[in-house]
Coordinates of N, CA and C in Angstrom, one line a residue:
M1 N -41.0 -42.2 170.3 CA -40.8 -40.9 170.7 C -41.0 -40.8 172.2
K2 N -41.7 -41.4 173.0 CA -41.9 -41.5 174.4 C -40.7 -42.3 175.3
R3 N -40.5 -43.5 174.2 CA -39.3 -44.4 174.6 C -37.9 -43.8 174.7
L4 N -37.6 -42.9 174.0 CA -36.2 -42.4 173.9 C -36.2 -41.3 174.7
C5 N -37.5 -40.3 175.1 CA -37.3 -39.2 176.0 C -37.3 -40.4 177.5
A6 N -37.9 -41.2 177.4 CA -37.5 -41.9 179.1 C -36.2 -42.3 178.9
L7 N -35.8 -43.2 178.0 CA -34.6 -43.7 178.0 C -33.4 -42.5 178.2
L8 N -33.4 -41.4 177.6 CA -32.6 -40.5 177.6 C -32.5 -39.7 179.2
M9 N -34.1 -39.6 179.3 CA -34.0 -39.6 181.2 C -33.4 -40.1 182.4
M10 N -33.8 -41.3 181.9 CA -33.2 -42.6 183.0 C -31.4 -42.4 182.7
S11 N -31.1 -42.4 181.9 CA -29.9 -42.3 181.6 C -29.2 -41.3 182.1
A12 N -29.7 -39.6 182.2 CA -29.4 -38.8 182.5 C -29.3 -38.9 184.0
L13 N -30.5 -39.8 184.4 CA -30.3 -39.6 186.1 C -29.3 -40.8 186.7
A14 N -29.5 -42.0 185.8 CA -28.2 -43.0 186.1 C -27.1 -42.7 186.0
F15 N -26.5 -41.8 185.0 CA -25.2 -41.3 185.0 C -25.0 -39.6 185.1
P16 N -25.1 -39.2 186.2 CA -25.3 -37.8 186.3 C -23.9 -37.1 186.2
D17 N -22.6 -37.6 186.5 CA -21.8 -36.9 186.3 C -20.6 -37.6 185.3
C18 N -21.2 -38.1 184.0 CA -20.5 -38.7 183.1 C -20.1 -37.6 182.1
A19 N -20.3 -36.4 182.0 CA -19.8 -35.5 181.3 C -18.3 -35.0 182.1
A20 N -18.6 -34.7 183.5 CA -17.2 -34.6 184.3 C -16.4 -35.5 184.0
R21 N -16.1 -36.5 183.4 CA -15.1 -37.4 183.4 C -14.3 -37.3 182.2
V22 N -14.6 -36.3 181.5 CA -13.9 -36.0 180.2 C -12.8 -35.5 180.7
P23 N -11.3 -35.6 180.1 CA -10.9 -34.5 180.7 C -10.6 -33.2 180.1
A24 N -10.8 -32.2 181.1 CA -10.8 -30.6 180.8 C -9.7 -30.5 179.8
L25 N -10.2 -29.3 179.2 CA -9.2 -28.5 178.6 C -8.3 -27.8 179.4
V26 N -7.5 -28.0 179.9 CA -6.6 -27.1 180.9 C -5.4 -26.3 180.2
A27 N -5.5 -24.6 180.5 CA -4.6 -24.0 179.8 C -3.4 -24.2 180.4
A28 N -2.5 -23.8 180.0 CA -1.0 -24.0 180.1 C -0.9 -23.1 181.1
P29 N 0.3 -23.2 181.8 CA 0.4 -21.9 182.9 C 0.8 -21.1 182.1
R30 N 0.4 -19.7 182.4 CA 1.2 -18.8 181.8 C 2.7 -18.3 182.2
L31 N 3.3 -18.3 181.7 CA 4.9 -17.8 182.0 C 5.1 -16.3 182.2
A32 N 5.9 -15.8 183.0 CA 5.9 -14.4 183.7 C 6.9 -13.9 182.2
D33 N 6.4 -12.6 182.0 CA 7.2 -12.2 181.2 C 8.7 -11.4 181.8
P34 N 9.6 -11.5 181.0 CA 11.0 -11.0 181.6 C 11.0 -9.7 182.2
P35 N 11.3 -9.3 183.1 CA 11.5 -7.8 183.7 C 11.9 -6.8 182.7
E36 N 12.7 -7.6 181.7 CA 13.3 -6.2 181.0 C 12.1 -6.0 180.0
L37 N 11.5 -6.7 179.8 CA 10.2 -6.2 179.1 C 9.3 -5.2 179.7
W38 N 9.1 -5.8 181.0 CA 8.3 -4.5 181.9 C 9.1 -3.1 182.1
R39 N 10.5 -3.0 182.1 CA 11.1 -1.9 182.2 C 11.0 -1.0 181.1
A40 N 11.0 -1.7 179.9 CA 11.2 -1.1 178.7 C 9.8 -0.4 178.2
Y41 N 8.7 -1.5 178.6 CA 7.5 -0.9 178.4 C 7.1 0.4 179.5
A42 N 7.8 0.4 181.0 CA 7.4 1.5 181.6 C 7.6 2.7 181.8
E43 N 9.4 2.8 181.2 CA 10.1 3.8 180.5 C 9.5 4.4 179.7
K44 N 8.4 4.1 178.7 CA 7.9 4.8 177.9 C 6.5 5.3 178.0
L45 N 5.9 5.2 179.3 CA 4.7 5.8 180.0 C 5.0 7.0 180.6
P46 N 4.2 7.8 180.4 CA 4.1 9.1 180.7 C 4.0 9.1 182.5
I47 N 4.3 9.7 183.1 CA 4.3 9.7 184.3 C 3.4 10.5 185.1
G48 N 2.6 10.2 185.7 CA 1.7 10.7 186.3 C 0.1 10.2 185.7
S49 N 0.4 9.2 184.6 CA -0.8 8.5 183.9 C -1.3 7.4 184.9
I50 N -2.3 7.0 184.7 CA -3.3 6.2 185.8 C -3.3 4.6 185.0
V51 N -2.4 3.5 185.6 CA -2.3 2.4 185.4 C -3.0 1.4 186.0
R52 N -3.5 0.2 185.3 CA -4.1 -0.7 186.0 C -2.7 -1.7 186.1
I53 N -2.8 -2.5 187.4 CA -1.3 -3.2 187.6 C -2.3 -4.2 188.3
R54 N -1.4 -5.2 187.8 CA -1.4 -7.1 188.2 C -0.6 -7.5 188.7
T55 N -0.1 -8.1 190.3 CA 1.3 -8.4 190.7 C 0.7 -10.2 190.5
S56 N 2.4 -10.6 190.8 CA 2.4 -11.9 190.9 C 1.9 -12.4 192.0
D57 N 1.4 -11.7 193.2 CA 0.8 -11.8 194.6 C -0.7 -11.9 194.3
G58 N -1.3 -11.4 193.0 CA -2.5 -11.8 192.6 C -3.4 -10.2 193.0
D59 N -2.7 -9.5 193.5 CA -3.3 -8.2 193.7 C -3.7 -7.2 192.2
Y60 N -4.7 -6.4 192.3 CA -5.0 -5.8 191.2 C -5.8 -4.6 191.5
F61 N -4.6 -3.5 191.0 CA -5.5 -2.4 191.2 C -5.2 -1.3 190.3
A62 N -5.8 0.1 190.7 CA -5.4 1.0 189.8 C -4.5 2.1 190.5
A63 N -3.6 3.0 190.2 CA -2.8 3.5 190.6 C -1.9 4.9 189.7
S64 N -1.5 5.9 190.2 CA -0.9 6.7 189.5 C 0.4 6.4 189.6
L65 N 1.4 6.7 188.1 CA 2.7 6.3 187.7 C 3.5 7.7 188.5
L66 N 4.1 7.3 189.2 CA 5.3 8.2 189.7 C 6.4 8.2 189.2
V67 N 7.3 7.2 189.7 CA 8.7 6.9 189.5 C 8.9 5.8 188.4
V68 N 9.8 5.6 187.7 CA 10.3 4.3 186.7 C 11.9 4.5 187.1
D69 N 12.3 3.3 187.7 CA 13.5 3.1 187.8 C 14.3 1.9 187.2
A70 N 15.5 1.6 187.6 CA 16.1 0.3 187.0 C 15.5 -0.7 187.8
T71 N 15.0 -0.8 189.3 CA 14.8 -1.9 189.5 C 13.3 -2.2 189.4
G72 N 12.0 -1.1 189.3 CA 11.1 -1.2 189.6 C 10.3 0.2 189.1
I73 N 9.0 0.0 189.3 CA 7.9 1.7 189.3 C 7.8 1.7 190.7
T74 N 7.4 2.9 191.0 CA 6.9 3.3 192.1 C 5.7 3.9 192.2
V75 N 4.3 3.6 192.6 CA 3.0 4.0 192.1 C 2.4 4.6 193.4
K76 N 1.1 5.2 193.3 CA 0.3 5.6 194.5 C -0.8 4.8 193.9
A77 N -1.6 4.2 194.5 CA -2.7 3.3 194.7 C -3.7 4.5 194.9
R78 N -4.5 4.3 193.8 CA -5.9 5.4 193.9 C -7.0 4.7 194.7
T79 N -7.1 5.3 196.0 CA -8.1 4.9 196.8 C -8.6 6.0 197.5
R80 N -10.1 5.4 198.5 CA -10.9 6.5 198.9 C -9.5 7.0 200.0
M81 N -9.1 6.2 201.2 CA -8.3 6.5 201.8 C -6.6 6.5 201.5
S82 N -5.6 7.5 201.9 CA -4.6 8.0 201.0 C -4.0 6.9 201.6
E83 N -2.7 5.9 200.8 CA -2.1 5.3 201.1 C -0.5 5.5 200.7
P84 N 0.3 5.2 201.3 CA 1.9 5.6 200.9 C 2.3 4.9 199.5
A85 N 3.0 5.9 199.0 CA 3.4 5.4 197.6 C 4.1 3.8 198.0
L86 N 4.0 2.7 196.7 CA 4.3 1.6 196.8 C 5.3 1.3 195.4
H87 N 6.4 0.7 195.7 CA 7.5 0.4 195.1 C 7.3 -1.1 194.1
L88 N 7.3 -1.5 193.3 CA 7.1 -2.7 192.8 C 8.4 -2.9 191.8
A89 N 8.5 -4.2 192.0 CA 9.7 -4.6 191.2 C 9.2 -5.3 189.8
F90 N 10.2 -5.3 188.9 CA 9.7 -5.5 187.7 C 9.4 -7.1 187.3
D91 N 9.9 -8.0 188.4 CA 9.6 -8.9 188.4 C 8.5 -9.7 188.8
R92 N 7.6 -8.6 189.7 CA 6.5 -9.0 190.4 C 5.2 -8.4 189.4
L93 N 5.7 -8.1 188.1 CA 4.6 -7.0 187.7 C 3.9 -8.3 186.3
E94 N 2.5 -8.8 186.3 CA 2.1 -9.3 185.4 C 1.2 -8.7 184.7
Q95 N 0.7 -7.5 184.9 CA -0.1 -6.8 184.1 C 0.4 -5.2 184.2
L96 N 0.2 -4.8 183.2 CA 0.8 -3.2 183.7 C 0.2 -2.2 182.4
E97 N -0.9 -1.7 182.4 CA -1.5 -1.2 181.1 C -2.0 0.4 181.9
I98 N -1.9 0.9 180.5 CA -2.9 2.9 180.8 C -4.2 2.6 180.8
E99 N -4.8 2.9 182.0 CA -6.5 3.2 182.0 C -7.0 4.1 181.1
P100 N -7.5 3.9 180.0 CA -8.3 4.8 179.2 C -9.0 5.9 180.1
L101 N -9.1 7.3 179.4 CA -9.1 8.3 179.9 C -10.6 8.4 180.1
N102 N -11.5 8.0 179.2 CA -13.2 8.3 179.4 C -13.7 6.8 179.3
G103 N -13.4 6.0 180.6 CA -14.3 4.8 180.7 C -13.6 3.8 179.8
G104 N -13.0 4.0 179.0 CA -13.1 2.6 177.7 C -13.9 2.5 176.5
P105 N -13.8 1.5 175.7 CA -14.9 1.5 174.6 C -16.3 1.3 174.9
G106 N -16.7 0.8 176.3 CA -17.8 0.5 176.3 C -18.7 2.0 176.7
A107 N -17.9 2.9 177.0 CA -18.7 3.8 178.1 C -19.3 4.8 177.1
R108 N -19.0 4.8 175.9 CA -19.7 5.7 174.6 C -21.1 4.9 174.4
A109 N -20.9 3.6 174.3 CA -22.2 3.0 173.9 C -23.5 3.2 175.1
A110 N -22.8 2.8 176.6 CA -23.6 3.0 177.7 C -24.2 4.5 177.6
A111 N -23.2 5.5 177.4 CA -23.9 7.0 177.4 C -25.4 7.1 176.3
V112 N -25.0 6.3 175.3 CA -25.9 6.2 174.0 C -27.3 5.6 174.5
A113 N -27.0 4.6 175.2 CA -28.1 3.3 175.4 C -28.7 4.4 176.7
I114 N -28.3 4.9 177.7 CA -28.8 5.7 178.9 C -29.4 6.9 178.5
G115 N -29.3 7.6 177.4 CA -29.7 8.9 176.4 C -31.0 8.3 175.5
I116 N -31.2 7.3 174.9 CA -32.5 6.8 174.4 C -33.4 6.3 175.5
A117 N -32.7 5.5 176.3 CA -34.0 5.1 177.6 C -34.4 6.3 178.1
T118 N -33.5 7.7 178.3 CA -34.4 8.6 178.7 C -35.4 9.1 178.1
G119 N -35.3 9.4 177.0 CA -35.7 9.9 175.9 C -37.0 9.2 175.7
V120 N -37.0 7.8 175.7 CA -38.2 6.9 175.5 C -39.2 6.7 176.6
G121 N -38.6 6.8 178.1 CA -39.3 7.3 179.4 C -39.8 8.5 179.4
T122 N -39.3 9.6 178.9 CA -39.9 10.8 178.9 C -40.8 10.9 178.2
F123 N -40.9 10.2 176.7 CA -42.0 10.2 175.9 C -43.0 9.4 176.4
F124 N -43.1 8.3 177.0 CA -44.4 8.0 177.3 C -44.7 8.0 178.5
G125 N -44.2 8.6 179.2 CA -44.5 9.2 181.1 C -45.5 10.7 180.6
T126 N -45.0 11.3 179.6 CA -45.4 12.9 178.9 C -47.0 12.1 178.3
L127 N -46.8 11.3 177.0 CA -48.0 10.4 176.8 C -49.0 10.1 177.7
F128 N -48.3 9.3 178.7 CA -49.7 8.8 179.6 C -50.1 10.0 180.9
I129 N -49.5 11.0 181.2 CA -49.9 12.1 181.6 C -51.3 13.1 180.8
A130 N -51.0 13.0 179.5 CA -51.7 13.8 178.2 C -52.6 13.3 178.5
C131 N -52.9 11.6 178.2 CA -53.9 10.8 178.1 C -54.9 10.9 179.3
L132 N -54.2 11.0 180.5 CA -55.1 11.2 182.0 C -55.4 12.3 181.8
L133 N -54.9 13.6 181.3 CA -55.7 14.5 181.4 C -56.7 14.8 180.4
A134 N -56.7 14.2 179.3 CA -57.6 14.2 178.6 C -58.6 13.3 178.7
G135 N -58.5 12.5 179.7 CA -59.8 11.4 180.1 C -59.6 10.3 179.2
C136 N -58.8 9.8 178.3 CA -58.8 9.0 177.5 C -58.7 7.4 178.5
L137 N -58.1 7.6 179.5 CA -57.8 6.6 180.1 C -58.8 6.0 181.4
G138 N -60.1 6.8 181.2 CA -61.1 6.4 182.1 C -60.8 6.6 183.8
G139 N -60.2 7.8 183.9 CA -59.9 8.0 185.2 C -60.7 8.7 186.3

């Protein structure tokens, strides 16, 4: 058993990058969706809704939808500092989706977890103070 472990350790030290030589599974490049698809989708979105946008330039931001026309969408980015409205052509869009109103599916689970943690902390804090006042902790 010791010889096997030693042999494995020596081979790992002698050939540290042998796993890197295996051809990687490379995802095929994603084809851009046609502008007609984005136009049809954007026309059904309610004006004033908050959307998440990813462009072909790599920008990713949340914005308020202002106008949908034949050439693209006009949005106002949701930032601390006010920025002018931005017109994005449909052929520049890679992602356009409505942002959930109440934080998405994990928001409720996070709120429950925070409530449970607060209750447990309050219980044990009160128990600790009660033991201190009763003299249970040798203080």
